[in-house]
mmCIF file of C-alpha atoms in Angstrom:
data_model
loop_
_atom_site.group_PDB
_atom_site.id
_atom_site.type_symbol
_atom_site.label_atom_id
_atom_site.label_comp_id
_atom_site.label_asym_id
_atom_site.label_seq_id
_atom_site.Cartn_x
_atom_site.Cartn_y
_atom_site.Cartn_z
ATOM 1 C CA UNK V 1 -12.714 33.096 2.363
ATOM 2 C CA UNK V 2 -14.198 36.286 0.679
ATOM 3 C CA UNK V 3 -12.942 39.404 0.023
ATOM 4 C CA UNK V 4 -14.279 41.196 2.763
ATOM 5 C CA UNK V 5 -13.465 38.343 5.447
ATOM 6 C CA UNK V 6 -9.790 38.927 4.389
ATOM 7 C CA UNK V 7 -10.135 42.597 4.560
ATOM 8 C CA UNK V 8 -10.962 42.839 7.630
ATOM 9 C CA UNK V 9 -8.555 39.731 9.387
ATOM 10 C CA UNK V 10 -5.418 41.823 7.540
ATOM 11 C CA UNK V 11 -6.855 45.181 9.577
ATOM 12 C CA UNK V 12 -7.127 43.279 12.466
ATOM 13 C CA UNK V 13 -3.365 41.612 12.382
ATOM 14 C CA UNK V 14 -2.306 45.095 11.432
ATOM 15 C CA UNK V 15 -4.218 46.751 14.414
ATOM 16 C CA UNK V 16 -2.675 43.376 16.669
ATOM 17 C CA UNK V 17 1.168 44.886 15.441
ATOM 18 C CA UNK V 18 0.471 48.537 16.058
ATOM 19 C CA UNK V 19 -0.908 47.759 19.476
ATOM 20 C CA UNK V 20 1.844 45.317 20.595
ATOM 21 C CA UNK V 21 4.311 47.318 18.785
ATOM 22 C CA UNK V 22 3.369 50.563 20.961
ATOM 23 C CA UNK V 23 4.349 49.075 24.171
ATOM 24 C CA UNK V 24 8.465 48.566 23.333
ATOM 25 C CA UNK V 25 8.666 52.336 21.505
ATOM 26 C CA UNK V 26 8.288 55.238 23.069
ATOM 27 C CA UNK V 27 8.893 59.126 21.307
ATOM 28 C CA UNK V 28 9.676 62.270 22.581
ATOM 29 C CA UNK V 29 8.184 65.748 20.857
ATOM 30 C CA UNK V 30 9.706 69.402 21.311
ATOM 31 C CA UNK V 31 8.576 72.280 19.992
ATOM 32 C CA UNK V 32 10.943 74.058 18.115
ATOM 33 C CA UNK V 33 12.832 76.671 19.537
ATOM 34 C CA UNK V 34 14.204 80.034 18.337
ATOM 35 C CA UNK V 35 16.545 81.976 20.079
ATOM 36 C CA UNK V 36 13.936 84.784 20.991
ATOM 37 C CA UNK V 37 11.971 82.099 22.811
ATOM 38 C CA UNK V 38 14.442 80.161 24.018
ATOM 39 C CA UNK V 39 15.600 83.898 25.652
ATOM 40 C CA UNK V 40 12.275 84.095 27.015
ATOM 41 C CA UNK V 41 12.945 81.084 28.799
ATOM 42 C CA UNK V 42 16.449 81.288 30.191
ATOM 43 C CA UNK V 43 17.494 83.560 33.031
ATOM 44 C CA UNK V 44 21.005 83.774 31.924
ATOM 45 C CA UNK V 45 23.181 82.414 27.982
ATOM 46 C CA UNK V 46 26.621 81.396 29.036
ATOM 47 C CA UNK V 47 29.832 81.059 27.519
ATOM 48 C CA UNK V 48 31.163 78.554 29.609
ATOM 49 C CA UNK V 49 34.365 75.318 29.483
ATOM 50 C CA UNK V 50 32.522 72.217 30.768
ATOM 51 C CA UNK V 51 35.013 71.617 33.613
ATOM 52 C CA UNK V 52 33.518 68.289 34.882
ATOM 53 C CA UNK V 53 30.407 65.960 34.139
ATOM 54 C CA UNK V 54 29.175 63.265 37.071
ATOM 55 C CA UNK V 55 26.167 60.382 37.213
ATOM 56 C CA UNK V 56 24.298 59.907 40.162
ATOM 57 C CA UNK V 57 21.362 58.573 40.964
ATOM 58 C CA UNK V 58 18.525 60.080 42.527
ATOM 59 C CA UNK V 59 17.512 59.587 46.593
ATOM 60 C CA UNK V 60 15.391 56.749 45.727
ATOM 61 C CA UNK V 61 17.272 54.987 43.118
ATOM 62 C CA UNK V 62 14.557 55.305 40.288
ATOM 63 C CA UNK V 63 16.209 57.711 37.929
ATOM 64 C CA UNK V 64 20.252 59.013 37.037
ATOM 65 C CA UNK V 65 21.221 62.415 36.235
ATOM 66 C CA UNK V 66 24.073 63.998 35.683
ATOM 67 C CA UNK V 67 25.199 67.282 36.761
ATOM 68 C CA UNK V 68 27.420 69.215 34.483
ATOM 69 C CA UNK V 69 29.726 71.421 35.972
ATOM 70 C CA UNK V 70 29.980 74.963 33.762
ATOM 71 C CA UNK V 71 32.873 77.251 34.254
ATOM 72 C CA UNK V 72 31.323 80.430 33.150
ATOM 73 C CA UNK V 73 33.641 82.665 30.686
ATOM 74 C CA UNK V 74 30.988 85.646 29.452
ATOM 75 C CA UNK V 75 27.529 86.062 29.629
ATOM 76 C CA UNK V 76 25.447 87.067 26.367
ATOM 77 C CA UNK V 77 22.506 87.433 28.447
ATOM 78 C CA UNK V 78 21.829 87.818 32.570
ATOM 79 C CA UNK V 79 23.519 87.353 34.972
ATOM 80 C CA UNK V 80 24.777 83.712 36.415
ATOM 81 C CA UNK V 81 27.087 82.796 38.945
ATOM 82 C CA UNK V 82 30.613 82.008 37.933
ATOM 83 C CA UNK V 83 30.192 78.185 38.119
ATOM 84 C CA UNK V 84 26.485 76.710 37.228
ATOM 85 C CA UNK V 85 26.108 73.329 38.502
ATOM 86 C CA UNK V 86 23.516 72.391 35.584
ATOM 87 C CA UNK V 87 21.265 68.811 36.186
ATOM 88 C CA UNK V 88 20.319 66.718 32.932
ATOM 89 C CA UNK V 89 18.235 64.055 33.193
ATOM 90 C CA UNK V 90 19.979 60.524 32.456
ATOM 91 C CA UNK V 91 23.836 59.337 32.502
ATOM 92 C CA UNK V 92 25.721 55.980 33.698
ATOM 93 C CA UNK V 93 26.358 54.722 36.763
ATOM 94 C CA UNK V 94 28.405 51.629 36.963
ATOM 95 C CA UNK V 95 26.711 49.467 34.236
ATOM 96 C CA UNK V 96 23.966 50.799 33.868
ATOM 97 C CA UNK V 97 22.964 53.640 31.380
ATOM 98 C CA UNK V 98 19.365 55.805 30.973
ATOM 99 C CA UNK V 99 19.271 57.827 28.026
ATOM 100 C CA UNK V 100 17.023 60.912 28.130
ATOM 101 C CA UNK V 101 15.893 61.855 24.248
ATOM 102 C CA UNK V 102 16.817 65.222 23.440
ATOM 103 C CA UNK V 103 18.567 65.914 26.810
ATOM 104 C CA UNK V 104 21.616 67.819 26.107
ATOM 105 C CA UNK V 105 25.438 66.115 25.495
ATOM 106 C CA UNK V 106 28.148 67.426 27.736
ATOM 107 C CA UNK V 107 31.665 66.023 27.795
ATOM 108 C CA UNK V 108 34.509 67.088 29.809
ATOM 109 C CA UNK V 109 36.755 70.410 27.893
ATOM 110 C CA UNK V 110 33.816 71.281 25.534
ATOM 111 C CA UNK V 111 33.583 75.313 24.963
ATOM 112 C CA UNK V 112 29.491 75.773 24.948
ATOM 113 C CA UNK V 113 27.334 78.574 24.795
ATOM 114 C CA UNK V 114 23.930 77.121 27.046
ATOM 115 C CA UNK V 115 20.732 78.957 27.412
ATOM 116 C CA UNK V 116 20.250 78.708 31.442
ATOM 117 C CA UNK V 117 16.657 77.911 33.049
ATOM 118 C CA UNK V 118 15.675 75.943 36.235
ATOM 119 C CA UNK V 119 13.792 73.069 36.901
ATOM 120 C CA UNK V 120 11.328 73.544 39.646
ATOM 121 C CA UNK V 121 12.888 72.484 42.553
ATOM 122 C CA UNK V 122 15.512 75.771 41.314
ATOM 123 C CA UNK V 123 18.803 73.697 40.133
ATOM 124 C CA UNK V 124 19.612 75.005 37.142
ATOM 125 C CA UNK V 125 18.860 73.229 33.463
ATOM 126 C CA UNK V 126 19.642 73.959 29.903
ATOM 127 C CA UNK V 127 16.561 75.673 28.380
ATOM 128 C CA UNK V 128 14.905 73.807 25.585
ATOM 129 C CA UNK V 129 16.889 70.963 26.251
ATOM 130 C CA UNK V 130 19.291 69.807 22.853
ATOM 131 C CA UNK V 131 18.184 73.459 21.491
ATOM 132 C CA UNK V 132 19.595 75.358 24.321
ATOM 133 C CA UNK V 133 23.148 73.946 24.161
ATOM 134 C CA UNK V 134 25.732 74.905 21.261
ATOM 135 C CA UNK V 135 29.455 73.458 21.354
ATOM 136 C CA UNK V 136 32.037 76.395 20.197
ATOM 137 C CA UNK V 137 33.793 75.684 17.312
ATOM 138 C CA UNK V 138 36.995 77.537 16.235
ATOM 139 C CA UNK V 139 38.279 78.521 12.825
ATOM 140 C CA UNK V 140 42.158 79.118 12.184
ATOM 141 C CA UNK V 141 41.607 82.659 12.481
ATOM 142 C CA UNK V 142 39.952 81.743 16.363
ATOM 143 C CA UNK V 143 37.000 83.189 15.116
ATOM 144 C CA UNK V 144 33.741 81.211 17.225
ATOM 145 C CA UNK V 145 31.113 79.716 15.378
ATOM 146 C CA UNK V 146 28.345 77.757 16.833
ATOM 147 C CA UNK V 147 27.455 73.740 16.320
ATOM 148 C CA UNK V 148 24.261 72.451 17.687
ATOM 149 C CA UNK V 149 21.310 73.627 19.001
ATOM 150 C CA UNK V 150 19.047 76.879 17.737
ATOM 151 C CA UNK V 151 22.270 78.643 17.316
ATOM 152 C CA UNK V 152 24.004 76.361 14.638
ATOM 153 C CA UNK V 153 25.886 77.626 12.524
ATOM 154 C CA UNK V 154 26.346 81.556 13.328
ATOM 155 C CA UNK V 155 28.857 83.150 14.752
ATOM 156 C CA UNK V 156 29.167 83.678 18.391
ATOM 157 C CA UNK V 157 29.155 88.118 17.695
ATOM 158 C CA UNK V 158 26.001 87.063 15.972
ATOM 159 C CA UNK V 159 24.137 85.238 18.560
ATOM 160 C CA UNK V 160 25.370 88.031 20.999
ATOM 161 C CA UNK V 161 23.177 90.593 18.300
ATOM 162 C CA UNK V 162 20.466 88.517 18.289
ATOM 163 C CA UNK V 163 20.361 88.225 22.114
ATOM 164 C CA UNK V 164 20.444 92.134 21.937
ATOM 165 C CA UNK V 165 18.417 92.645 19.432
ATOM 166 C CA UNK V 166 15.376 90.164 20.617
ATOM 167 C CA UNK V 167 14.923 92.707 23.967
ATOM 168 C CA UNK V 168 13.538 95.074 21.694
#
């Protein structure tokens, strides 16, 4: 077999791979969020305790969410009701588990600080998905500090400036 014959049967086994390959993987892409545009987007950011998180299906059985109940504690930005029923697409329901990529992670007790949108039909949504959603972590002195999302790693006061600042 020559050198060109083999050439092109290895592109064509590679090609075969890539091809059968694509079908089992899938990828989700999101553009990267800052907090000015991530403002832009949300009506309302929220300090809120995550007071309860349920799976459902949807009416016709094709696809879970899970609503995330928010118990609103300040507002950095707009206004919100006192208790935001946010949807997220995916959760478990009996057995059976669909995983949304880059959806946001709520569990029951968390202290959050969620940029607040809508999906169309008007139930509200974390804005920006994982980048919209920051857990609240504490330091000895009680002083807040964000984890997660495109607020990582500043201080709560800070985030509050930025939100301030960005209406400018």
């Amino acid at each position: 077999m020559s050198f060109k014959h083999r050439a092109v049967l290895s592109a064509l086994a590679i090609a075969a791979f890539a091809i059968a390959g694509s079908g089992m993987t899938g990828a989700s892409t999101f553009l990267k969020e800052d907090v000015k545009s991530l403002k832009k987007q949300a009506e309302a950011v929220v300090h809120a305790k995550v007071v309860d998180v349920r799976s459902y299906w949807n009416d016709d059985h094709s696809v879970i969410f899970t609503e995330v109940a928010l118990d609103v504690k300040g507002r950095l930005h707009g206004a919100s009701d006192d208790l935001i029923l946010v949807r997220v697409p995916g959760g478990t329901v009996d057995d059976f588990t669909v995983e949304m990529e880059g959806a946001p992670k709520f569990d029951v007790d968390d202290e959050v600080v969620a940029f607040i949108a809508r999906w169309h039909d008007g139930v509200p949504m974390v804005a920006g998905y994982f980048q919209g959603l920051s857990r609240i972590d504490r330091d000895r002195l009680g002083n807040a500090f964000l984890r997660g999302g495109v607020a990582d790693g500043l201080p709560m006061p800070e985030l509050a400036r930025q939100l301030r600042q960005s209406a400018r």
